[in-house]
Amino acid sequence: MNPKTLRTLVVIAASCAAAPIAALAQQAEPAGNPVEGARKVQMCQGCHGIPGWRTAFPEVYSVPKIAGQHAAYIEKALHEYKNGERSHPSMRAIAASLSDKDMANLAAYYAQSGLGATVQ
Amino acid sequence: MMHIRILISIVALAAGIAAIPARAADAAAGAAKAKEICAACHGLDGNSANADYPRLAGQHRDYLAKALRDYKSGARKNPIMGGMTAALSKDDIDNVTAYYSGLPPVVTARY
């Protein structure tokens, strides 16, 4: 095997090894700051902080539990409310007031707030 | 006396309404359907490993059902969930939500 081929193979092997690690790092990397998120959480607690609380309009169902939810999912949901892809009136109003950074911080706060919880 | 009779009637009526059994969801059938359709992304235990997919374990059943109905109707738009819910019947929704809402959530996020 000539050195050039060997070098190419090494580069390919290194890329293959690095790709999953990079993907993992990206997934585990916290974008938001939960301490900052805790400062904005008052606007969420009125509905998400009361066990058994239900929505009032336009359809009645339980307000979802969000403690321990993946931060990436919470953040995406907030963006979708802000840009109108999701339509719950209260959540659209709340999300409209949040910056991208606020969303990341709140998502980080709620993702870790249920840490260690195993009860239903 | 009249008032008491009315009161008794109301109580009896309320008790009767409460006694009407809700259509029983079948969590075991839900588990089978979940394995077939949901588990690849959300995990069979409802604690998805991939942060892009929400954890479902222990979530309120009526919220999960609302989400599935909205995906199915198109009120909530998501290319993956739109496709996944298209084939779910009302019974399937009852069953998979009974299954996932009854599982214990496991929280692992660390910051």
CSV table of C-alpha atoms in Angstrom, one decimal, chain B residues 1-100:
chain,number,residue,atom,x,y,z
B,1,MET,CA,-89.1,17.5,51.9
B,2,MET,CA,-89.4,18.3,48.2
B,3,HIS,CA,-85.9,19.6,48.3
B,4,ILE,CA,-84.6,16.4,49.8
B,5,ARG,CA,-86.2,14.4,47.0
B,6,ILE,CA,-84.7,16.6,44.4
B,7,LEU,CA,-81.4,16.3,46.1
B,8,ILE,CA,-81.6,12.5,46.2
B,9,SER,CA,-82.5,12.4,42.6
B,10,ILE,CA,-79.6,14.6,41.6
B,11,VAL,CA,-77.2,12.5,43.7
B,12,ALA,CA,-78.6,9.3,42.2
B,13,LEU,CA,-78.3,10.7,38.7
B,14,ALA,CA,-74.7,11.8,39.3
B,15,ALA,CA,-73.8,8.4,40.7
B,16,GLY,CA,-75.4,6.8,37.6
B,17,ILE,CA,-73.3,8.9,35.3
B,18,ALA,CA,-70.2,8.1,37.2
B,19,ALA,CA,-71.0,4.4,37.1
B,20,ILE,CA,-71.1,4.4,33.3
B,21,PRO,CA,-67.8,2.7,32.4
B,22,ALA,CA,-65.4,4.5,30.1
B,23,ARG,CA,-64.5,2.4,27.2
B,24,ALA,CA,-61.7,0.4,28.6
B,25,ALA,CA,-58.4,1.0,26.9
B,26,ASP,CA,-56.2,-1.9,26.5
B,27,ALA,CA,-52.6,-1.1,27.6
B,28,ALA,CA,-51.4,-4.5,26.5
B,29,ALA,CA,-52.7,-3.9,22.9
B,30,GLY,CA,-51.1,-0.5,23.2
B,31,ALA,CA,-47.8,-2.0,24.0
B,32,ALA,CA,-48.0,-4.2,20.9
B,33,LYS,CA,-48.9,-1.2,18.7
B,34,ALA,CA,-46.2,0.9,20.4
B,35,LYS,CA,-43.6,-1.7,19.6
B,36,GLU,CA,-44.7,-1.7,16.0
B,37,ILE,CA,-45.0,2.0,15.4
B,38,CYS,CA,-43.8,4.3,18.2
B,39,ALA,CA,-40.9,2.6,19.9
B,40,ALA,CA,-38.3,3.1,17.2
B,41,CYS,CA,-38.2,6.8,18.1
B,42,HIS,CA,-39.8,7.2,21.5
B,43,GLY,CA,-38.5,3.9,23.0
B,44,LEU,CA,-40.6,1.0,24.2
B,45,ASP,CA,-40.2,2.4,27.7
B,46,GLY,CA,-41.3,5.9,26.6
B,47,ASN,CA,-38.0,7.4,27.6
B,48,SER,CA,-36.5,8.2,24.2
B,49,ALA,CA,-32.8,8.2,23.9
B,50,ASN,CA,-32.8,10.9,21.1
B,51,ALA,CA,-33.4,14.4,22.4
B,52,ASP,CA,-35.3,15.3,19.2
B,53,TYR,CA,-38.1,12.9,20.2
B,54,PRO,CA,-40.1,13.7,23.3
B,55,ARG,CA,-40.3,11.4,26.3
B,56,LEU,CA,-43.8,9.9,26.6
B,57,ALA,CA,-43.5,7.8,29.8
B,58,GLY,CA,-45.8,9.0,32.5
B,59,GLN,CA,-47.2,11.9,30.4
B,60,HIS,CA,-50.9,12.7,30.9
B,61,ARG,CA,-53.0,10.3,28.8
B,62,ASP,CA,-55.4,12.9,27.6
B,63,TYR,CA,-52.6,15.2,26.4
B,64,LEU,CA,-51.0,12.3,24.5
B,65,ALA,CA,-54.3,11.5,22.9
B,66,LYS,CA,-54.9,15.2,22.0
B,67,ALA,CA,-51.4,15.3,20.3
B,68,LEU,CA,-52.1,12.1,18.3
B,69,ARG,CA,-55.5,13.4,17.2
B,70,ASP,CA,-54.0,16.7,16.2
B,71,TYR,CA,-51.3,15.0,14.2
B,72,LYS,CA,-53.8,12.8,12.5
B,73,SER,CA,-56.1,15.6,11.6
B,74,GLY,CA,-53.3,17.9,10.5
B,75,ALA,CA,-54.0,20.5,13.2
B,76,ARG,CA,-50.5,19.8,14.4
B,77,LYS,CA,-48.0,19.5,11.6
B,78,ASN,CA,-45.0,17.2,11.7
B,79,PRO,CA,-44.0,15.2,8.7
B,80,ILE,CA,-43.0,12.1,10.8
B,81,MET,CA,-46.0,12.2,13.2
B,82,GLY,CA,-48.4,13.0,10.4
B,83,GLY,CA,-47.4,9.8,8.7
B,84,MET,CA,-47.3,7.7,11.9
B,85,THR,CA,-50.8,8.7,13.0
B,86,ALA,CA,-52.4,8.3,9.6
B,87,ALA,CA,-52.8,4.6,10.2
B,88,LEU,CA,-53.9,4.8,13.9
B,89,SER,CA,-57.5,4.1,14.7
B,90,LYS,CA,-59.4,5.7,17.7
B,91,ASP,CA,-58.9,2.4,19.6
B,92,ASP,CA,-55.1,2.5,18.7
B,93,ILE,CA,-54.9,6.0,20.2
B,94,ASP,CA,-56.8,4.9,23.3
B,95,ASN,CA,-54.5,1.9,23.7
B,96,VAL,CA,-51.0,3.4,23.0
B,97,THR,CA,-51.8,6.4,25.2
B,98,ALA,CA,-53.0,4.1,28.0
B,99,TYR,CA,-49.7,2.2,27.6
B,100,TYR,CA,-47.3,5.2,27.5
